[in-house]
Amino acid sequence: MAAERKREARQKFLLGSIVVKAGLSKADRAFLLGGLLELARIVPGSSEHQRLRDIGKEAFKASSLDAVQEKAEWH
């Protein structure tokens, strides 16, 4: 039971760090959930899924979100 709670806590921490990296730590919770529900509708493997995944990969590599946003604006 303790191992499961530890795993869940780590998962929540990692997901929270993604929200922070995206610059959304102060965003309204309903807004965030709405956005995530929209993302859940995207078919895995679709061109939109791949496009968003590529943006995410670049964000993880980048030292700042500004660099990722600038690159995304070029597309």
mmCIF file of N, CA and C in Angstrom:
data_model
loop_
_atom_site.group_PDB
_atom_site.id
_atom_site.type_symbol
_atom_site.label_atom_id
_atom_site.label_comp_id
_atom_site.label_asym_id
_atom_site.label_seq_id
_atom_site.Cartn_x
_atom_site.Cartn_y
_atom_site.Cartn_z
ATOM 1 N N MET A 1 0.820 -1.190 0.000
ATOM 2 C CA MET A 1 0.000 0.000 0.000
ATOM 3 C C MET A 1 0.868 1.260 0.000
ATOM 4 N N ALA A 2 1.917 1.252 0.788
ATOM 5 C CA ALA A 2 2.796 2.418 0.856
ATOM 6 C C ALA A 2 3.505 2.642 -0.473
ATOM 7 N N ALA A 3 3.881 1.563 -1.132
ATOM 8 C CA ALA A 3 4.560 1.691 -2.427
ATOM 9 C C ALA A 3 3.620 2.300 -3.464
ATOM 10 N N GLU A 4 2.353 1.908 -3.420
ATOM 11 C CA GLU A 4 1.359 2.456 -4.359
ATOM 12 C C GLU A 4 1.150 3.951 -4.106
ATOM 13 N N ARG A 5 1.050 4.340 -2.854
ATOM 14 C CA ARG A 5 0.885 5.771 -2.529
ATOM 15 C C ARG A 5 2.111 6.563 -2.947
ATOM 16 N N LYS A 6 3.275 5.991 -2.775
ATOM 17 C CA LYS A 6 4.509 6.660 -3.184
ATOM 18 C C LYS A 6 4.531 6.846 -4.699
ATOM 19 N N ARG A 7 4.109 5.823 -5.443
ATOM 20 C CA ARG A 7 4.061 5.902 -6.898
ATOM 21 C C ARG A 7 3.060 6.971 -7.344
ATOM 22 N N GLU A 8 1.888 6.990 -6.705
ATOM 23 C CA GLU A 8 0.874 7.994 -7.042
ATOM 24 C C GLU A 8 1.368 9.404 -6.728
ATOM 25 N N ALA A 9 2.047 9.571 -5.602
ATOM 26 C CA ALA A 9 2.574 10.884 -5.229
ATOM 27 C C ALA A 9 3.620 11.348 -6.239
ATOM 28 N N ARG A 10 4.460 10.447 -6.671
ATOM 29 C CA ARG A 10 5.477 10.800 -7.676
ATOM 30 C C ARG A 10 4.814 11.190 -8.993
ATOM 31 N N GLN A 11 3.796 10.454 -9.400
ATOM 32 C CA GLN A 11 3.093 10.767 -10.641
ATOM 33 C C GLN A 11 2.454 12.158 -10.560
ATOM 34 N N LYS A 12 1.832 12.470 -9.432
ATOM 35 C CA LYS A 12 1.219 13.791 -9.252
ATOM 36 C C LYS A 12 2.279 14.889 -9.288
ATOM 37 N N PHE A 13 3.403 14.640 -8.666
ATOM 38 C CA PHE A 13 4.494 15.608 -8.680
ATOM 39 C C PHE A 13 4.969 15.861 -10.109
ATOM 40 N N LEU A 14 5.166 14.789 -10.868
ATOM 41 C CA LEU A 14 5.638 14.932 -12.252
ATOM 42 C C LEU A 14 4.616 15.662 -13.121
ATOM 43 N N LEU A 15 3.348 15.337 -12.955
ATOM 44 C CA LEU A 15 2.310 16.026 -13.727
ATOM 45 C C LEU A 15 2.230 17.500 -13.335
ATOM 46 N N GLY A 16 2.373 17.785 -12.051
ATOM 47 C CA GLY A 16 2.380 19.176 -11.599
ATOM 48 C C GLY A 16 3.557 19.948 -12.162
ATOM 49 N N SER A 17 4.707 19.302 -12.271
ATOM 50 C CA SER A 17 5.878 19.987 -12.822
ATOM 51 C C SER A 17 5.680 20.310 -14.303
ATOM 52 N N ILE A 18 4.894 19.498 -15.005
ATOM 53 C CA ILE A 18 4.581 19.791 -16.406
ATOM 54 C C ILE A 18 3.718 21.042 -16.495
ATOM 55 N N VAL A 19 2.759 21.173 -15.592
ATOM 56 C CA VAL A 19 1.905 22.367 -15.561
ATOM 57 C C VAL A 19 2.762 23.603 -15.309
ATOM 58 N N VAL A 20 3.690 23.508 -14.383
ATOM 59 C CA VAL A 20 4.582 24.629 -14.082
ATOM 60 C C VAL A 20 5.456 24.948 -15.290
ATOM 61 N N LYS A 21 6.037 23.938 -15.924
ATOM 62 C CA LYS A 21 6.906 24.154 -17.086
ATOM 63 C C LYS A 21 6.147 24.839 -18.216
ATOM 64 N N ALA A 22 4.856 24.532 -18.342
ATOM 65 C CA ALA A 22 4.034 25.144 -19.393
ATOM 66 C C ALA A 22 3.622 26.571 -19.043
ATOM 67 N N GLY A 23 3.968 27.034 -17.841
ATOM 68 C CA GLY A 23 3.618 28.390 -17.440
ATOM 69 C C GLY A 23 2.168 28.528 -17.004
ATOM 70 N N LEU A 24 1.577 27.423 -16.552
ATOM 71 C CA LEU A 24 0.158 27.423 -16.206
ATOM 72 C C LEU A 24 -0.107 27.229 -14.715
ATOM 73 N N SER A 25 0.882 27.458 -13.884
ATOM 74 C CA SER A 25 0.710 27.192 -12.454
ATOM 75 C C SER A 25 -0.340 28.086 -11.796
ATOM 76 N N LYS A 26 -0.626 29.230 -12.394
ATOM 77 C CA LYS A 26 -1.630 30.133 -11.816
ATOM 78 C C LYS A 26 -2.948 30.105 -12.589
ATOM 79 N N ALA A 27 -3.044 29.209 -13.552
ATOM 80 C CA ALA A 27 -4.259 29.117 -14.365
ATOM 81 C C ALA A 27 -5.404 28.526 -13.543
ATOM 82 N N ASP A 28 -6.601 28.902 -13.913
ATOM 83 C CA ASP A 28 -7.811 28.392 -13.288
ATOM 84 C C ASP A 28 -7.887 26.869 -13.471
ATOM 85 N N ARG A 29 -8.251 26.162 -12.417
ATOM 86 C CA ARG A 29 -8.294 24.697 -12.480
ATOM 87 C C ARG A 29 -9.303 24.192 -13.498
ATOM 88 N N ALA A 30 -10.444 24.863 -13.608
ATOM 89 C CA ALA A 30 -11.452 24.443 -14.591
ATOM 90 C C ALA A 30 -10.913 24.616 -16.009
ATOM 91 N N PHE A 31 -10.170 25.695 -16.231
ATOM 92 C CA PHE A 31 -9.542 25.925 -17.533
ATOM 93 C C PHE A 31 -8.569 24.793 -17.860
ATOM 94 N N LEU A 32 -7.736 24.445 -16.890
ATOM 95 C CA LEU A 32 -6.770 23.364 -17.102
ATOM 96 C C LEU A 32 -7.472 22.041 -17.403
ATOM 97 N N LEU A 33 -8.491 21.730 -16.629
ATOM 98 C CA LEU A 33 -9.205 20.475 -16.852
ATOM 99 C C LEU A 33 -9.887 20.473 -18.215
ATOM 100 N N GLY A 34 -10.478 21.598 -18.594
ATOM 101 C CA GLY A 34 -11.092 21.694 -19.918
ATOM 102 C C GLY A 34 -10.083 21.452 -21.024
ATOM 103 N N GLY A 35 -8.912 22.045 -20.882
ATOM 104 C CA GLY A 35 -7.862 21.838 -21.876
ATOM 105 C C GLY A 35 -7.413 20.390 -21.936
ATOM 106 N N LEU A 36 -7.273 19.771 -20.785
ATOM 107 C CA LEU A 36 -6.861 18.367 -20.754
ATOM 108 C C LEU A 36 -7.932 17.456 -21.357
ATOM 109 N N LEU A 37 -9.196 17.779 -21.108
ATOM 110 C CA LEU A 37 -10.274 16.988 -21.710
ATOM 111 C C LEU A 37 -10.262 17.111 -23.229
ATOM 112 N N GLU A 38 -9.959 18.295 -23.722
ATOM 113 C CA GLU A 38 -9.831 18.476 -25.177
ATOM 114 C C GLU A 38 -8.654 17.666 -25.716
ATOM 115 N N LEU A 39 -7.541 17.682 -24.994
ATOM 116 C CA LEU A 39 -6.378 16.893 -25.412
ATOM 117 C C LEU A 39 -6.704 15.402 -25.449
ATOM 118 N N ALA A 40 -7.525 14.950 -24.503
ATOM 119 C CA ALA A 40 -7.881 13.533 -24.443
ATOM 120 C C ALA A 40 -8.669 13.090 -25.671
ATOM 121 N N ARG A 41 -9.280 14.023 -26.372
ATOM 122 C CA ARG A 41 -10.055 13.697 -27.574
ATOM 123 C C ARG A 41 -9.183 13.503 -28.814
ATOM 124 N N ILE A 42 -7.943 13.930 -28.734
ATOM 125 C CA ILE A 42 -7.046 13.827 -29.893
ATOM 126 C C ILE A 42 -6.626 12.367 -30.070
ATOM 127 N N VAL A 43 -6.777 11.881 -31.262
ATOM 128 C CA VAL A 43 -6.467 10.482 -31.567
ATOM 129 C C VAL A 43 -4.951 10.266 -31.534
ATOM 130 N N PRO A 44 -4.491 9.326 -30.700
ATOM 131 C CA PRO A 44 -3.061 9.023 -30.689
ATOM 132 C C PRO A 44 -2.589 8.618 -32.090
ATOM 133 N N GLY A 45 -1.454 9.165 -32.478
ATOM 134 C CA GLY A 45 -0.904 8.871 -33.791
ATOM 135 C C GLY A 45 -1.374 9.816 -34.880
ATOM 136 N N SER A 46 -2.364 10.664 -34.572
ATOM 137 C CA SER A 46 -2.841 11.627 -35.569
ATOM 138 C C SER A 46 -1.798 12.724 -35.764
ATOM 139 N N SER A 47 -1.963 13.494 -36.820
ATOM 140 C CA SER A 47 -1.002 14.573 -37.081
ATOM 141 C C SER A 47 -1.036 15.610 -35.958
ATOM 142 N N GLU A 48 -2.209 15.880 -35.405
ATOM 143 C CA GLU A 48 -2.303 16.843 -34.291
ATOM 144 C C GLU A 48 -1.608 16.288 -33.051
ATOM 145 N N HIS A 49 -1.784 15.021 -32.788
ATOM 146 C CA HIS A 49 -1.124 14.379 -31.654
ATOM 147 C C HIS A 49 0.394 14.485 -31.806
ATOM 148 N N GLN A 50 0.886 14.188 -32.989
ATOM 149 C CA GLN A 50 2.324 14.243 -33.242
ATOM 150 C C GLN A 50 2.847 15.673 -33.132
ATOM 151 N N ARG A 51 2.080 16.642 -33.659
ATOM 152 C CA ARG A 51 2.486 18.052 -33.600
ATOM 153 C C ARG A 51 2.637 18.499 -32.147
ATOM 154 N N LEU A 52 1.657 18.182 -31.322
ATOM 155 C CA LEU A 52 1.707 18.579 -29.918
ATOM 156 C C LEU A 52 2.806 17.828 -29.172
ATOM 157 N N ARG A 53 3.011 16.579 -29.504
ATOM 158 C CA ARG A 53 4.073 15.797 -28.875
ATOM 159 C C ARG A 53 5.443 16.385 -29.208
ATOM 160 N N ASP A 54 5.617 16.794 -30.452
ATOM 161 C CA ASP A 54 6.888 17.409 -30.855
ATOM 162 C C ASP A 54 7.141 18.700 -30.085
ATOM 163 N N ILE A 55 6.106 19.507 -29.907
ATOM 164 C CA ILE A 55 6.240 20.740 -29.123
ATOM 165 C C ILE A 55 6.646 20.395 -27.694
ATOM 166 N N GLY A 56 6.014 19.377 -27.121
ATOM 167 C CA GLY A 56 6.349 18.947 -25.763
ATOM 168 C C GLY A 56 7.776 18.452 -25.636
ATOM 169 N N LYS A 57 8.222 17.676 -26.610
ATOM 170 C CA LYS A 57 9.608 17.190 -26.590
ATOM 171 C C LYS A 57 10.588 18.355 -26.595
ATOM 172 N N GLU A 58 10.317 19.352 -27.437
ATOM 173 C CA GLU A 58 11.183 20.534 -27.491
ATOM 174 C C GLU A 58 11.172 21.272 -26.156
ATOM 175 N N ALA A 59 10.014 21.348 -25.523
ATOM 176 C CA ALA A 59 9.907 22.040 -24.236
ATOM 177 C C ALA A 59 10.731 21.335 -23.167
ATOM 178 N N PHE A 60 10.726 20.009 -23.171
ATOM 179 C CA PHE A 60 11.534 19.281 -22.193
ATOM 180 C C PHE A 60 13.022 19.502 -22.429
ATOM 181 N N LYS A 61 13.420 19.665 -23.675
ATOM 182 C CA LYS A 61 14.833 19.899 -24.000
ATOM 183 C C LYS A 61 15.264 21.325 -23.695
ATOM 184 N N ALA A 62 14.359 22.275 -23.853
ATOM 185 C CA ALA A 62 14.692 23.698 -23.732
ATOM 186 C C ALA A 62 14.949 24.080 -22.278
ATOM 187 N N SER A 63 15.823 25.042 -22.109
ATOM 188 C CA SER A 63 16.094 25.526 -20.756
ATOM 189 C C SER A 63 15.032 26.522 -20.310
ATOM 190 N N SER A 64 14.305 27.101 -21.267
ATOM 191 C CA SER A 64 13.244 28.027 -20.897
ATOM 192 C C SER A 64 12.051 27.851 -21.821
ATOM 193 N N LEU A 65 10.878 28.139 -21.298
ATOM 194 C CA LEU A 65 9.659 28.036 -22.086
ATOM 195 C C LEU A 65 9.633 29.085 -23.181
ATOM 196 N N ASP A 66 10.268 30.234 -22.960
ATOM 197 C CA ASP A 66 10.287 31.297 -23.968
ATOM 198 C C ASP A 66 10.871 30.798 -25.286
ATOM 199 N N ALA A 67 11.938 30.010 -25.213
ATOM 200 C CA ALA A 67 12.571 29.491 -26.427
ATOM 201 C C ALA A 67 11.612 28.582 -27.185
ATOM 202 N N VAL A 68 10.843 27.791 -26.464
ATOM 203 C CA VAL A 68 9.885 26.885 -27.099
ATOM 204 C C VAL A 68 8.751 27.674 -27.735
ATOM 205 N N GLN A 69 8.246 28.679 -27.015
ATOM 206 C CA GLN A 69 7.138 29.471 -27.545
ATOM 207 C C GLN A 69 7.560 30.231 -28.792
ATOM 208 N N GLU A 70 8.772 30.756 -28.798
ATOM 209 C CA GLU A 70 9.266 31.458 -29.985
ATOM 210 C C GLU A 70 9.331 30.511 -31.171
ATOM 211 N N LYS A 71 9.835 29.301 -30.946
ATOM 212 C CA LYS A 71 9.936 28.333 -32.034
ATOM 213 C C LYS A 71 8.547 27.922 -32.513
ATOM 214 N N ALA A 72 7.602 27.744 -31.594
ATOM 215 C CA ALA A 72 6.241 27.345 -31.957
ATOM 216 C C ALA A 72 5.562 28.417 -32.803
ATOM 217 N N GLU A 73 5.873 29.678 -32.567
ATOM 218 C CA GLU A 73 5.272 30.767 -33.337
ATOM 219 C C GLU A 73 5.758 30.755 -34.775
ATOM 220 N N TRP A 74 6.924 30.168 -35.024
ATOM 221 C CA TRP A 74 7.459 30.119 -36.385
ATOM 222 C C TRP A 74 6.696 29.123 -37.235
ATOM 223 N N HIS A 75 6.088 28.116 -36.614
ATOM 224 C CA HIS A 75 5.409 27.041 -37.361
ATOM 225 C C HIS A 75 4.087 27.505 -37.894
#
